[in-house]
Coordinates of C-alpha atoms in Angstrom, one line a residue:
M142 CA 4.5 -27.2 -2.8
A143 CA 1.9 -24.6 -3.7
S144 CA 0.6 -24.6 -7.2
P145 CA 2.5 -22.2 -9.4
S146 CA -0.7 -21.1 -11.1
M147 CA -2.1 -19.4 -8.0
H148 CA -2.6 -15.7 -8.5
R149 CA -1.8 -12.9 -6.1
R150 CA 0.5 -15.1 -4.1
V151 CA 2.8 -13.4 -1.7
G152 CA 5.7 -15.2 -0.2
I153 CA 8.0 -13.4 2.2
L154 CA 11.4 -14.2 3.4
C155 CA 12.9 -11.6 5.7
V156 CA 16.7 -11.8 5.6
V157 CA 18.9 -9.2 7.1
L158 CA 22.5 -8.0 6.9
A159 CA 23.5 -6.6 10.3
A160 CA 25.1 -3.3 10.5
T161 CA 28.0 -4.5 12.7
I162 CA 30.9 -4.9 10.3
F163 CA 33.7 -2.4 9.4
C164 CA 34.8 -2.3 5.8
P165 CA 38.3 -4.0 5.6
K166 CA 41.1 -2.0 4.1
G167 CA 41.3 -2.3 0.5
N168 CA 37.6 -2.7 0.0
A169 CA 36.8 0.8 -1.1
L170 CA 33.8 -0.4 -2.9
L171 CA 31.9 -0.8 0.4
C172 CA 33.0 2.3 2.2
G173 CA 34.2 4.9 -0.2
R174 CA 32.8 6.7 -3.2
T175 CA 31.0 4.2 -5.4
A176 CA 29.1 4.1 -8.6
P177 CA 25.4 4.7 -7.8
L178 CA 22.7 2.3 -8.5
V179 CA 21.6 2.4 -12.2
H180 CA 17.9 3.5 -12.2
R181 CA 16.5 2.0 -15.3
H182 CA 13.2 2.7 -17.0
P183 CA 10.8 -0.1 -15.9
S184 CA 10.0 -1.1 -19.5
S185 CA 8.5 -4.4 -18.3
L186 CA 5.9 -2.6 -16.3
T187 CA 4.8 -0.7 -19.4
A188 CA 4.1 -4.0 -21.2
A189 CA 2.1 -5.8 -18.5
G190 CA -0.4 -4.8 -15.9
H191 CA -0.1 -5.9 -12.3
D192 CA -3.6 -6.8 -11.4
D193 CA -2.5 -10.3 -10.5
W194 CA 0.2 -9.3 -8.0
Y195 CA -1.8 -7.0 -5.8
I196 CA -0.2 -7.2 -2.4
D197 CA -2.5 -7.7 0.5
D198 CA -0.2 -7.1 3.4
D199 CA -2.6 -8.5 6.0
D200 CA -1.1 -11.8 5.0
V201 CA 2.5 -10.8 5.3
H202 CA 3.0 -8.2 8.0
D203 CA 4.3 -8.0 11.6
G204 CA 3.7 -11.5 12.9
D205 CA 6.6 -13.7 13.8
N206 CA 5.0 -16.5 11.7
D207 CA 5.2 -14.2 8.7
H208 CA 9.0 -14.2 8.7
L209 CA 11.2 -17.2 8.0
E210 CA 14.5 -16.9 9.8
L211 CA 17.4 -18.9 8.6
P212 CA 19.3 -21.2 11.0
G213 CA 22.2 -19.4 12.6
D214 CA 20.9 -16.0 11.8
K215 CA 20.9 -13.4 14.6
S216 CA 18.6 -10.5 15.2
N217 CA 20.1 -7.0 15.5
T218 CA 18.0 -3.9 15.8
K219 CA 18.8 -0.3 16.7
S220 CA 16.9 2.0 19.1
D221 CA 15.4 5.3 18.1
Q222 CA 18.2 7.2 19.8
D223 CA 20.9 5.1 18.2
L224 CA 19.5 5.9 14.8
R225 CA 19.3 9.6 15.6
N226 CA 22.9 9.6 16.5
D227 CA 23.9 7.5 13.4
I228 CA 22.0 9.6 10.9
G229 CA 23.0 12.8 12.6
G230 CA 26.7 11.9 12.2
N231 CA 27.4 11.5 15.9
E232 CA 31.2 11.1 16.1
Q233 CA 30.7 8.8 19.2
S234 CA 28.7 6.4 17.2
E235 CA 30.6 3.2 16.3
F236 CA 28.9 2.8 13.0
P237 CA 27.7 6.2 11.8
I238 CA 25.4 6.3 8.8
E239 CA 26.5 8.8 6.2
S240 CA 24.0 11.6 5.7
T241 CA 24.6 13.1 2.3
P242 CA 22.3 15.9 1.2
I243 CA 21.1 15.5 -2.4
N244 CA 22.5 18.4 -4.4
N245 CA 21.0 17.4 -7.7
A246 CA 17.6 16.6 -6.4
D247 CA 15.9 18.1 -9.4
T248 CA 17.8 16.0 -11.9
D249 CA 18.0 12.8 -9.8
N250 CA 15.1 11.0 -11.5
R251 CA 14.0 7.7 -10.1
F252 CA 11.5 5.1 -11.3
Y253 CA 8.8 4.1 -8.8
F254 CA 5.9 1.7 -8.5
A255 CA 3.0 2.1 -6.1
T256 CA 0.4 -0.6 -5.4
C257 CA -3.2 -0.1 -4.3
I258 CA -6.5 -1.8 -3.8
P259 CA -7.7 -2.9 -7.3
G260 CA -10.0 -0.2 -8.7
L261 CA -8.3 2.8 -6.9
H262 CA -5.5 3.2 -9.5
E263 CA -6.9 6.4 -11.0
V264 CA -7.3 7.9 -7.5
L265 CA -3.8 6.9 -6.6
A266 CA -2.5 8.4 -9.9
N267 CA -4.1 11.7 -9.1
E268 CA -2.5 11.7 -5.7
L269 CA 0.9 11.1 -7.1
I270 CA 0.6 13.9 -9.6
S271 CA -0.2 16.2 -6.7
F272 CA 3.1 15.3 -5.1
G273 CA 5.0 16.3 -8.2
A274 CA 5.4 12.9 -9.8
S275 CA 5.9 12.8 -13.6
N276 CA 5.2 10.3 -16.3
V277 CA 2.4 8.8 -14.2
E278 CA 1.0 5.7 -15.8
T279 CA -1.6 3.3 -14.3
Q280 CA -0.7 -0.4 -14.7
G281 CA -3.7 -2.6 -14.6
S282 CA -6.2 -1.7 -11.8
S283 CA -3.9 -2.1 -8.8
G284 CA -0.7 -0.2 -9.5
V285 CA 0.8 3.0 -10.8
R286 CA 4.2 3.6 -12.3
F287 CA 5.7 7.1 -11.9
E288 CA 8.9 9.0 -11.9
G289 CA 10.4 11.7 -9.7
N290 CA 13.3 12.7 -7.5
P291 CA 13.9 11.2 -4.1
K292 CA 11.9 14.0 -2.5
V293 CA 8.8 12.9 -4.5
G294 CA 9.3 9.4 -3.1
L295 CA 9.5 10.7 0.5
K296 CA 6.3 12.9 -0.1
T297 CA 4.5 9.8 -1.3
I298 CA 5.2 7.6 1.8
L299 CA 4.3 10.6 4.0
W300 CA 1.1 11.9 2.3
C301 CA -0.3 9.2 0.1
R302 CA -3.7 7.9 1.4
T303 CA -4.4 5.1 -1.1
A304 CA -1.0 3.4 -1.6
H305 CA -0.1 0.1 0.1
K306 CA 3.5 -0.2 -1.1
V307 CA 5.8 2.4 -2.6
M308 CA 8.9 1.0 -4.3
E309 CA 11.8 2.1 -6.4
L310 CA 12.9 -0.1 -9.3
I311 CA 16.6 -1.1 -9.1
A312 CA 16.9 -3.9 -11.7
S313 CA 14.8 -5.5 -14.4
S314 CA 15.7 -8.6 -16.4
T315 CA 13.8 -7.1 -19.4
D316 CA 16.2 -4.2 -19.6
G317 CA 18.3 -5.1 -22.6
G318 CA 20.3 -1.9 -22.4
H319 CA 22.1 -2.9 -19.2
D320 CA 25.6 -4.2 -19.5
Y321 CA 24.8 -7.6 -17.9
E322 CA 27.2 -10.5 -18.2
S323 CA 24.4 -12.4 -19.9
D324 CA 21.3 -11.4 -21.9
Y325 CA 18.3 -12.0 -19.6
S326 CA 15.8 -10.3 -21.8
E327 CA 15.0 -13.7 -23.2
G328 CA 13.7 -14.8 -19.8
I329 CA 14.9 -16.5 -16.7
R330 CA 14.3 -20.3 -16.4
T331 CA 16.2 -21.6 -13.4
S332 CA 17.2 -20.5 -9.9
N333 CA 20.8 -20.3 -11.1
D334 CA 19.7 -17.9 -13.8
L335 CA 18.0 -15.8 -11.1
Y336 CA 21.1 -15.9 -8.9
Q337 CA 23.4 -14.8 -11.7
F338 CA 21.0 -12.1 -12.8
C339 CA 20.8 -10.5 -9.3
K340 CA 24.6 -10.8 -9.0
S341 CA 25.3 -9.0 -12.3
A342 CA 22.4 -6.5 -12.3
I343 CA 22.5 -5.2 -8.7
H344 CA 25.4 -3.1 -7.5
C345 CA 25.6 -4.3 -3.9
P346 CA 28.0 -1.5 -2.6
S347 CA 25.5 1.2 -3.6
L348 CA 22.5 -0.9 -2.4
L349 CA 23.9 -2.2 0.9
G350 CA 26.8 0.0 1.9
D351 CA 26.0 2.8 4.4
G352 CA 29.0 5.0 3.2
S353 CA 30.8 4.7 6.5
G354 CA 32.1 1.1 6.6
G355 CA 28.9 -0.6 7.8
L356 CA 26.2 -2.6 6.0
L357 CA 22.5 -1.9 5.7
T358 CA 20.1 -4.6 6.6
L359 CA 18.1 -6.5 4.0
S360 CA 14.8 -8.3 3.5
V361 CA 13.5 -10.1 0.4
S362 CA 9.9 -10.8 -0.5
T363 CA 8.6 -12.4 -3.7
T364 CA 5.4 -11.8 -5.6
Y365 CA 4.1 -13.8 -8.5
A366 CA 2.0 -12.4 -11.4
S367 CA 1.4 -15.6 -13.3
K368 CA 2.6 -19.1 -13.8
V369 CA 6.4 -19.3 -13.7
P370 CA 9.0 -22.0 -14.4
K371 CA 9.1 -24.8 -11.9
E372 CA 12.4 -23.9 -10.2
L373 CA 11.1 -20.4 -9.4
C374 CA 7.5 -21.2 -8.2
H375 CA 8.4 -21.6 -4.5
S376 CA 8.3 -18.2 -2.9
H377 CA 10.6 -19.2 0.0
Y378 CA 13.4 -20.6 -2.1
T379 CA 13.1 -17.9 -4.7
A380 CA 13.6 -15.2 -2.0
L381 CA 16.4 -17.3 -0.6
T382 CA 18.1 -17.3 -4.1
V383 CA 17.9 -13.5 -4.3
K384 CA 19.3 -13.1 -0.8
N385 CA 22.1 -15.6 -1.4
S386 CA 23.1 -13.8 -4.5
L387 CA 23.4 -10.5 -2.8
V388 CA 25.1 -11.9 0.3
D389 CA 27.6 -13.8 -1.7
S390 CA 28.4 -10.6 -3.7
V391 CA 29.1 -8.8 -0.4
R392 CA 31.3 -11.6 0.9
E393 CA 33.4 -11.6 -2.3
L394 CA 34.1 -7.9 -1.8
R395 CA 35.4 -8.4 1.7
D396 CA 38.8 -9.6 2.7
D397 CA 37.5 -11.6 5.6
S398 CA 34.5 -13.1 3.7
E399 CA 32.5 -12.8 6.9
R400 CA 28.8 -13.8 6.5
P401 CA 26.4 -11.1 7.5
D402 CA 24.0 -11.8 10.4
V403 CA 20.2 -11.8 10.0
D404 CA 17.5 -9.6 11.5
V405 CA 13.9 -10.3 10.7
Y406 CA 12.2 -7.1 11.7
D407 CA 12.9 -3.6 10.4
A408 CA 15.1 -4.0 7.3
D409 CA 17.0 -1.0 6.0
V410 CA 16.6 -2.3 2.4
P411 CA 13.3 -4.2 2.0
L412 CA 13.4 -5.8 -1.4
V413 CA 10.5 -7.0 -3.5
A414 CA 11.1 -9.5 -6.3
V415 CA 8.3 -9.5 -8.8
I416 CA 8.3 -12.7 -10.9
R417 CA 6.1 -12.8 -14.0
G418 CA 5.9 -15.8 -16.2
R419 CA 5.5 -15.8 -20.0
R420 CA 5.7 -18.3 -22.8
I421 CA 8.1 -18.2 -25.7
D422 CA 7.7 -19.8 -29.1
N423 CA 9.9 -22.9 -29.4
G424 CA 8.8 -23.5 -33.0
R425 CA 7.1 -26.8 -32.3
R426 CA 3.7 -27.6 -33.6
R427 CA 1.2 -28.8 -31.0
D428 CA -1.6 -31.2 -32.0
W429 CA -4.3 -30.4 -29.5
R430 CA -6.6 -33.3 -30.6
Q431 CA -3.7 -35.8 -30.1
R432 CA -3.2 -34.4 -26.7
E433 CA -6.8 -35.3 -25.7
R434 CA -6.4 -38.8 -27.1
N435 CA -3.0 -39.8 -26.0
H436 CA -1.9 -39.8 -22.3
H437 CA 1.8 -40.2 -23.4
Y438 CA 1.5 -37.2 -25.6
E439 CA 0.0 -35.3 -22.6
A440 CA 3.2 -35.9 -20.7
N441 CA 5.3 -34.7 -23.6
F442 CA 3.0 -31.8 -24.1
Q443 CA 3.4 -30.7 -20.4
A444 CA 7.2 -31.0 -20.8
E445 CA 7.1 -28.8 -23.9
E446 CA 4.9 -26.3 -22.0
E447 CA 7.4 -26.2 -19.2
E448 CA 10.3 -25.7 -21.7
S449 CA 8.5 -22.8 -23.3
L450 CA 7.9 -21.1 -19.9
V451 CA 10.3 -18.3 -18.8
A452 CA 10.1 -15.6 -16.2
D453 CA 10.8 -11.8 -16.2
V454 CA 12.1 -10.4 -12.9
D455 CA 11.9 -6.9 -11.5
I456 CA 13.7 -6.1 -8.3
Y457 CA 12.3 -3.2 -6.2
R458 CA 13.3 -1.7 -2.9
C459 CA 10.5 -0.5 -0.7
L460 CA 10.7 3.1 0.6
H461 CA 8.9 2.3 3.9
S462 CA 8.6 -0.6 6.4
G463 CA 6.6 -1.4 9.5
G464 CA 3.8 -3.0 7.6
S465 CA 1.5 -1.8 4.8
A466 CA 1.1 1.9 4.2
H467 CA -2.7 1.5 4.4
R468 CA -2.6 1.5 8.2
R469 CA -2.9 4.8 10.1
G470 CA -2.5 3.5 13.6
Y471 CA -5.7 4.7 15.1
R472 CA -7.3 1.3 15.0
K473 CA -6.9 -1.3 17.8
M474 CA -5.5 -4.3 16.0
S475 CA -4.9 -6.7 19.0
S476 CA -6.1 -7.2 22.5
E477 CA -2.8 -6.0 23.9
D478 CA -3.3 -2.5 22.6
S479 CA -6.0 -1.4 25.1
D480 CA -9.1 -2.6 26.8
D481 CA -11.2 -1.6 23.8
A482 CA -12.7 -4.2 21.4
V483 CA -10.5 -5.4 18.6
I484 CA -11.2 -4.3 15.1
H485 CA -12.5 -7.1 12.8
R486 CA -10.0 -8.4 10.3
A487 CA -12.6 -7.9 7.5
A488 CA -13.2 -4.3 8.4
M489 CA -12.8 -1.7 5.6
K490 CA -9.1 -0.8 5.1
E491 CA -8.2 2.8 5.8
S492 CA -6.8 3.2 2.3
L493 CA -10.1 2.0 0.7
A494 CA -12.1 4.5 2.8
A495 CA -9.8 7.3 1.8
G496 CA -9.9 6.3 -1.9
L497 CA -13.7 6.2 -1.9
L498 CA -13.9 9.6 -0.3
L499 CA -11.4 11.1 -2.8
Q500 CA -13.4 9.6 -5.6
A501 CA -16.5 11.1 -4.1
G502 CA -14.9 14.6 -4.1
W503 CA -14.8 15.1 -0.4
D504 CA -11.3 16.7 -0.6
K505 CA -12.6 19.2 -3.2
L506 CA -15.6 20.0 -1.1
V507 CA -13.3 20.8 1.9
N508 CA -11.0 22.9 -0.3
A509 CA -14.1 24.9 -1.5
A510 CA -15.0 25.5 2.1
R511 CA -11.6 26.8 2.8
G512 CA -12.0 29.2 0.0
D513 CA -15.5 30.6 0.5
G514 CA -16.2 29.7 4.2
K515 CA -19.5 28.0 3.4
G516 CA -18.7 24.8 5.1
A517 CA -18.5 21.1 4.3
V518 CA -20.6 18.3 5.8
L519 CA -20.3 14.5 5.6
I520 CA -22.9 12.1 7.0
D521 CA -22.6 8.4 7.5
P522 CA -25.8 6.7 8.8
M523 CA -24.2 3.2 9.0
A524 CA -20.7 4.0 10.2
G525 CA -19.6 0.6 11.5
S526 CA -16.2 1.1 13.1
A527 CA -16.2 4.7 11.6
T528 CA -13.4 4.2 9.0
L529 CA -15.1 6.5 6.5
P530 CA -15.9 9.3 9.0
V531 CA -12.4 9.1 10.5
E532 CA -10.6 9.2 7.1
A533 CA -12.9 12.0 6.1
A534 CA -11.8 14.0 9.2
L535 CA -8.1 13.3 8.5
I536 CA -8.6 14.6 4.9
A537 CA -10.5 17.7 6.2
C538 CA -7.8 18.4 8.8
D539 CA -5.0 18.0 6.2
M540 CA -3.4 15.3 8.3
A541 CA -0.7 13.3 6.6
P542 CA -1.2 9.5 7.0
G543 CA 2.6 9.2 7.8
L544 CA 2.2 11.5 10.8
S545 CA -0.6 9.2 12.2
R546 CA 1.7 6.2 11.8
I547 CA 4.6 7.9 13.5
A548 CA 2.4 9.0 16.5
S549 CA 0.7 5.6 17.0
W550 CA 3.9 3.5 16.9
R551 CA 4.5 1.5 20.1
S552 CA 7.4 -0.7 20.8
S553 CA 7.9 -3.1 23.8
D554 CA 11.6 -3.7 23.1
G555 CA 12.8 -0.1 22.5
S556 CA 13.3 -0.7 18.7
R557 CA 13.3 2.3 16.4
N558 CA 10.1 3.7 15.0
P559 CA 10.2 2.5 11.3
H560 CA 7.7 5.3 10.3
R561 CA 9.8 8.1 11.9
Y562 CA 13.0 6.7 10.3
P563 CA 11.8 4.9 7.1
P564 CA 14.2 2.8 5.1
A565 CA 14.5 5.5 2.3
I566 CA 16.4 7.9 4.5
R567 CA 18.9 5.2 5.5
W568 CA 20.1 4.6 2.0
K569 CA 23.2 6.0 0.6
S570 CA 22.7 8.3 -2.4
F571 CA 19.0 8.7 -1.9
S572 CA 18.0 11.2 0.7
D573 CA 18.9 12.4 4.2
L574 CA 17.4 13.0 7.6
E575 CA 17.3 16.8 7.1
T576 CA 15.1 16.6 4.0
W577 CA 12.8 14.1 5.7
D578 CA 12.6 16.4 8.8
E579 CA 11.6 19.3 6.7
L580 CA 8.8 17.4 5.2
L581 CA 7.6 16.2 8.6
N582 CA 7.7 19.8 10.0
D583 CA 5.7 21.0 7.1
A584 CA 3.2 18.2 7.6
K585 CA 2.8 19.0 11.3
S586 CA 2.3 22.7 10.5
R587 CA -0.4 21.8 7.9
A588 CA -2.1 19.5 10.3
M589 CA -2.3 22.2 13.0
T590 CA -3.7 24.7 10.6
G591 CA -6.1 22.2 9.1
M592 CA -7.5 21.2 12.5
K593 CA -7.9 24.8 13.5
F594 CA -9.8 25.5 10.3
A595 CA -12.1 22.4 10.5
A596 CA -13.0 22.9 14.1
S597 CA -13.7 26.7 13.8
S598 CA -17.2 28.0 13.8
M599 CA -18.7 29.7 10.7
G600 CA -20.7 31.9 13.0
N601 CA -24.1 30.2 12.5
G602 CA -23.5 27.4 15.1
K603 CA -21.8 25.1 12.6
N604 CA -18.1 24.3 12.2
N605 CA -16.3 24.8 8.9
V606 CA -16.3 21.0 8.7
S607 CA -18.9 18.8 10.4
I608 CA -19.0 15.0 10.2
Y609 CA -21.9 13.1 11.7
C610 CA -22.1 9.3 11.9
N611 CA -24.4 6.8 13.4
E612 CA -24.1 3.1 14.2
K613 CA -26.7 0.6 15.4
N614 CA -24.4 -2.2 16.7
P615 CA -23.1 -1.5 20.2
G616 CA -19.8 -3.3 19.6
A617 CA -19.1 -1.5 16.3
A618 CA -20.1 1.8 18.0
Q619 CA -17.5 1.1 20.7
L620 CA -14.8 0.6 18.0
A621 CA -16.0 3.7 16.2
R622 CA -15.7 5.8 19.4
S623 CA -12.2 4.4 20.0
S624 CA -11.0 5.2 16.5
I625 CA -12.4 8.7 16.6
K626 CA -10.6 9.4 19.9
N627 CA -7.3 7.8 18.8
A628 CA -7.3 9.7 15.6
G629 CA -7.7 13.0 17.5
V630 CA -10.8 14.1 15.5
T631 CA -13.4 14.3 18.3
R632 CA -13.9 18.0 17.7
I633 CA -15.3 17.5 14.2
V634 CA -16.8 14.0 14.3
S635 CA -19.9 13.2 16.3
L636 CA -21.3 9.7 16.8
S637 CA -24.9 8.6 17.5
E638 CA -26.1 5.2 18.4
G639 CA -29.3 3.6 17.1
D640 CA -31.1 2.6 13.9
C641 CA -30.7 5.1 11.1
I642 CA -34.4 5.0 10.5
D643 CA -34.8 6.7 13.9
W644 CA -31.8 9.1 13.5
N645 CA -32.8 12.7 13.2
I646 CA -29.7 14.7 12.2
E647 CA -31.1 18.1 13.2
K648 CA -29.3 19.9 16.0
D649 CA -31.0 20.5 19.4
D650 CA -32.1 24.0 18.3
G651 CA -33.9 22.4 15.3
I652 CA -31.4 23.6 12.7
S653 CA -30.6 21.0 10.0
C654 CA -27.1 19.7 10.0
T655 CA -27.0 19.6 6.2
I656 CA -25.9 22.5 4.1
P657 CA -27.4 22.7 0.6
S658 CA -24.8 21.7 -2.1
R659 CA -22.2 21.2 0.6
T660 CA -23.3 17.9 2.1
I661 CA -22.2 14.4 1.1
F662 CA -23.8 11.2 2.4
V663 CA -21.7 8.0 2.5
S664 CA -22.5 4.6 3.6
N665 CA -21.1 1.0 3.7
P666 CA -24.3 -1.0 4.7
P667 CA -24.2 -4.8 5.2
W668 CA -24.1 -6.6 1.9
G669 CA -23.3 -10.2 2.8
K670 CA -23.6 -12.8 0.1
R671 CA -26.1 -14.8 2.2
L672 CA -29.1 -12.6 2.4
S673 CA -31.1 -12.4 5.6
Q674 CA -34.1 -10.5 6.7
D675 CA -31.9 -8.3 8.9
I676 CA -29.8 -7.2 6.0
D677 CA -32.9 -6.5 3.9
D678 CA -34.3 -4.4 6.7
S679 CA -31.1 -2.5 6.9
W680 CA -31.2 -1.5 3.3
V681 CA -34.9 -0.6 3.6
N682 CA -34.1 1.6 6.5
L683 CA -31.2 3.2 4.7
R684 CA -33.5 4.0 1.8
E685 CA -36.1 5.7 4.0
F686 CA -33.3 7.6 5.8
I687 CA -31.9 8.9 2.5
R688 CA -35.4 9.9 1.2
R689 CA -36.1 11.8 4.5
E690 CA -32.7 13.4 5.2
A691 CA -30.8 13.7 1.9
P692 CA -33.1 15.6 -0.6
G693 CA -30.9 17.8 -2.8
C694 CA -27.7 16.0 -1.7
E695 CA -25.2 13.6 -3.2
V696 CA -25.2 10.0 -1.8
W697 CA -22.4 7.4 -2.2
V698 CA -23.1 3.8 -1.2
L699 CA -20.6 0.8 -1.2
S700 CA -22.3 -2.5 -2.2
G701 CA -21.2 -6.0 -3.0
N702 CA -24.6 -7.3 -3.9
K703 CA -26.7 -5.9 -6.8
D704 CA -29.9 -7.4 -5.5
L705 CA -29.6 -5.5 -2.3
T706 CA -28.8 -2.3 -4.2
K707 CA -32.1 -2.6 -5.9
I708 CA -33.8 -2.1 -2.6
L709 CA -32.8 1.6 -2.7
R710 CA -35.0 2.1 -5.8
M711 CA -32.7 4.9 -7.0
K712 CA -30.9 5.4 -10.3
K713 CA -27.2 5.6 -10.0
S714 CA -25.3 8.5 -11.5
K715 CA -21.8 6.9 -11.4
S716 CA -20.2 3.6 -10.5
L717 CA -16.6 2.7 -9.5
A718 CA -15.6 -1.0 -9.5
I719 CA -13.5 -2.1 -6.6
R720 CA -12.0 -5.5 -5.8
T721 CA -11.0 -6.3 -2.2
A722 CA -10.1 -9.8 -1.1
D723 CA -12.4 -12.0 -3.1
E724 CA -15.2 -9.5 -3.3
E725 CA -16.3 -7.5 -6.3
L726 CA -17.7 -4.2 -5.0
K727 CA -19.3 -1.1 -6.5
W728 CA -19.0 2.5 -5.2
L729 CA -22.3 4.0 -6.3
Q730 CA -23.2 7.6 -6.7
Y731 CA -26.8 8.8 -6.4
H732 CA -28.3 12.3 -6.7
V733 CA -31.4 12.7 -4.5
F734 CA -33.8 15.3 -6.0
Q735 CA -35.2 18.0 -3.8
K736 CA -38.8 17.5 -2.8
R737 CA -41.3 19.6 -4.6
E738 CA -44.4 21.0 -2.9
V739 CA -47.6 20.2 -4.8
S740 CA -50.1 23.0 -4.9
V741 CA -53.7 22.1 -4.7

């Protein structure tokens, strides 16, 4: 059993209710008009940050080993065409999914939570505000709480560049105002407490009924924020407890008490249970000196500590599936995708690259170019697999990340595209396919207009948007070329190969590629903890390149080693702290002064 004190631990148990059961007569709760889910204010999130439960989905996505299937459970997925018919209300469909337009979208306020890479919370918050979210509040450094109607939620999963998960709060044990059978605001101690809380707090007909006699599929994952009571510290069994509670509630509402089947892939209702431990005062006095002297007292002390430990539980449902939202789909993730080289697991996440670019103001520079026609230029002398240049191009072209995910989806078994039909549009009393299609059509129109603008010439031989990148390593350059092509941005991104010290970014006609006050340099040079001569040389070359090519421009450099940063011999103007995996990084801004001619 894993230690309950481990932080950022993500355990996943995918459990699914198959949509193959009619609602028996007499059970109007599952097929008729039902009371909607109670959308409570996430008061528990206001009180505590979520730095310690940042979800890194590289550890929990896609692979068969990442899902624990229960004995006797069966897999049941629908094809794209099946879902089109279901959502569209096809009368020939055996199990149609009710598509109910939201008439009170402006007043249907929901409470959401979005996670991100630690340090990008302010960038994420600004994105959410631009989507129309209200009461936006950062929670720690890796999450943002916000409110909005269902359309705001759909916009977020389509357009947000920095979020990893976007979830709606459906139940909280700290919500003392709810009419629960018991008061859970004092904390949950046992698995039975958790079972009873889920049973009383979650309205299963609203959550799992599809409005037409069928049941929506379900998955449960657990995330821990701190040390929790012993009975709740195992992620597998905690997720199993939540699942059992909901399944038993459904069975009790059915005349036949039939047990739902299980599907481990694309759940209609992906649930996330956030478990946070806290201590309560039991009124006992602790003698810390006696604890150190007496081993018997140590055992009693630990027992008292366990007795004073309780957990607060929040249950969310995730608006999207198909893996973390940080993926765009243009990268080659496995050797089965194509003949190209496979992206390294430690490569910069797309969401991190997008967040760094938004922090650097690249989106504002592009918007200024749209307004005055003076152009925008981005230059990356050490591009690696070109994550920064590609994300810069997608921002410049106004391409929604959700569109990239939809276009890149490939299925060998004919299963539905989870990005084209996200879980949120399958829920009763949330949204419908028509609203989602309107958002997609608008995004497609914006992307076409954005690409036309970015690739158009300003009349001086330069495009409105120009992105130049360079990479020394042949393998990384191959990955970069593949990503640029797959993302569809070859018209505005050009790649050179070689050492940046030898890279002259002038065009063939001798015209400089940079535009005064309209050019940003970005770079993610090697900064391994174990220093080597090659790494030192790379930073020296970067310094000389910046001095030669970037006078009068703004430069942003990502570094995980302050000793290497000193090699640049420049004074930073701004710094943003980022944490990814176990690395503490800094996104550093420098202003390079224009060279002055000295008169003799």
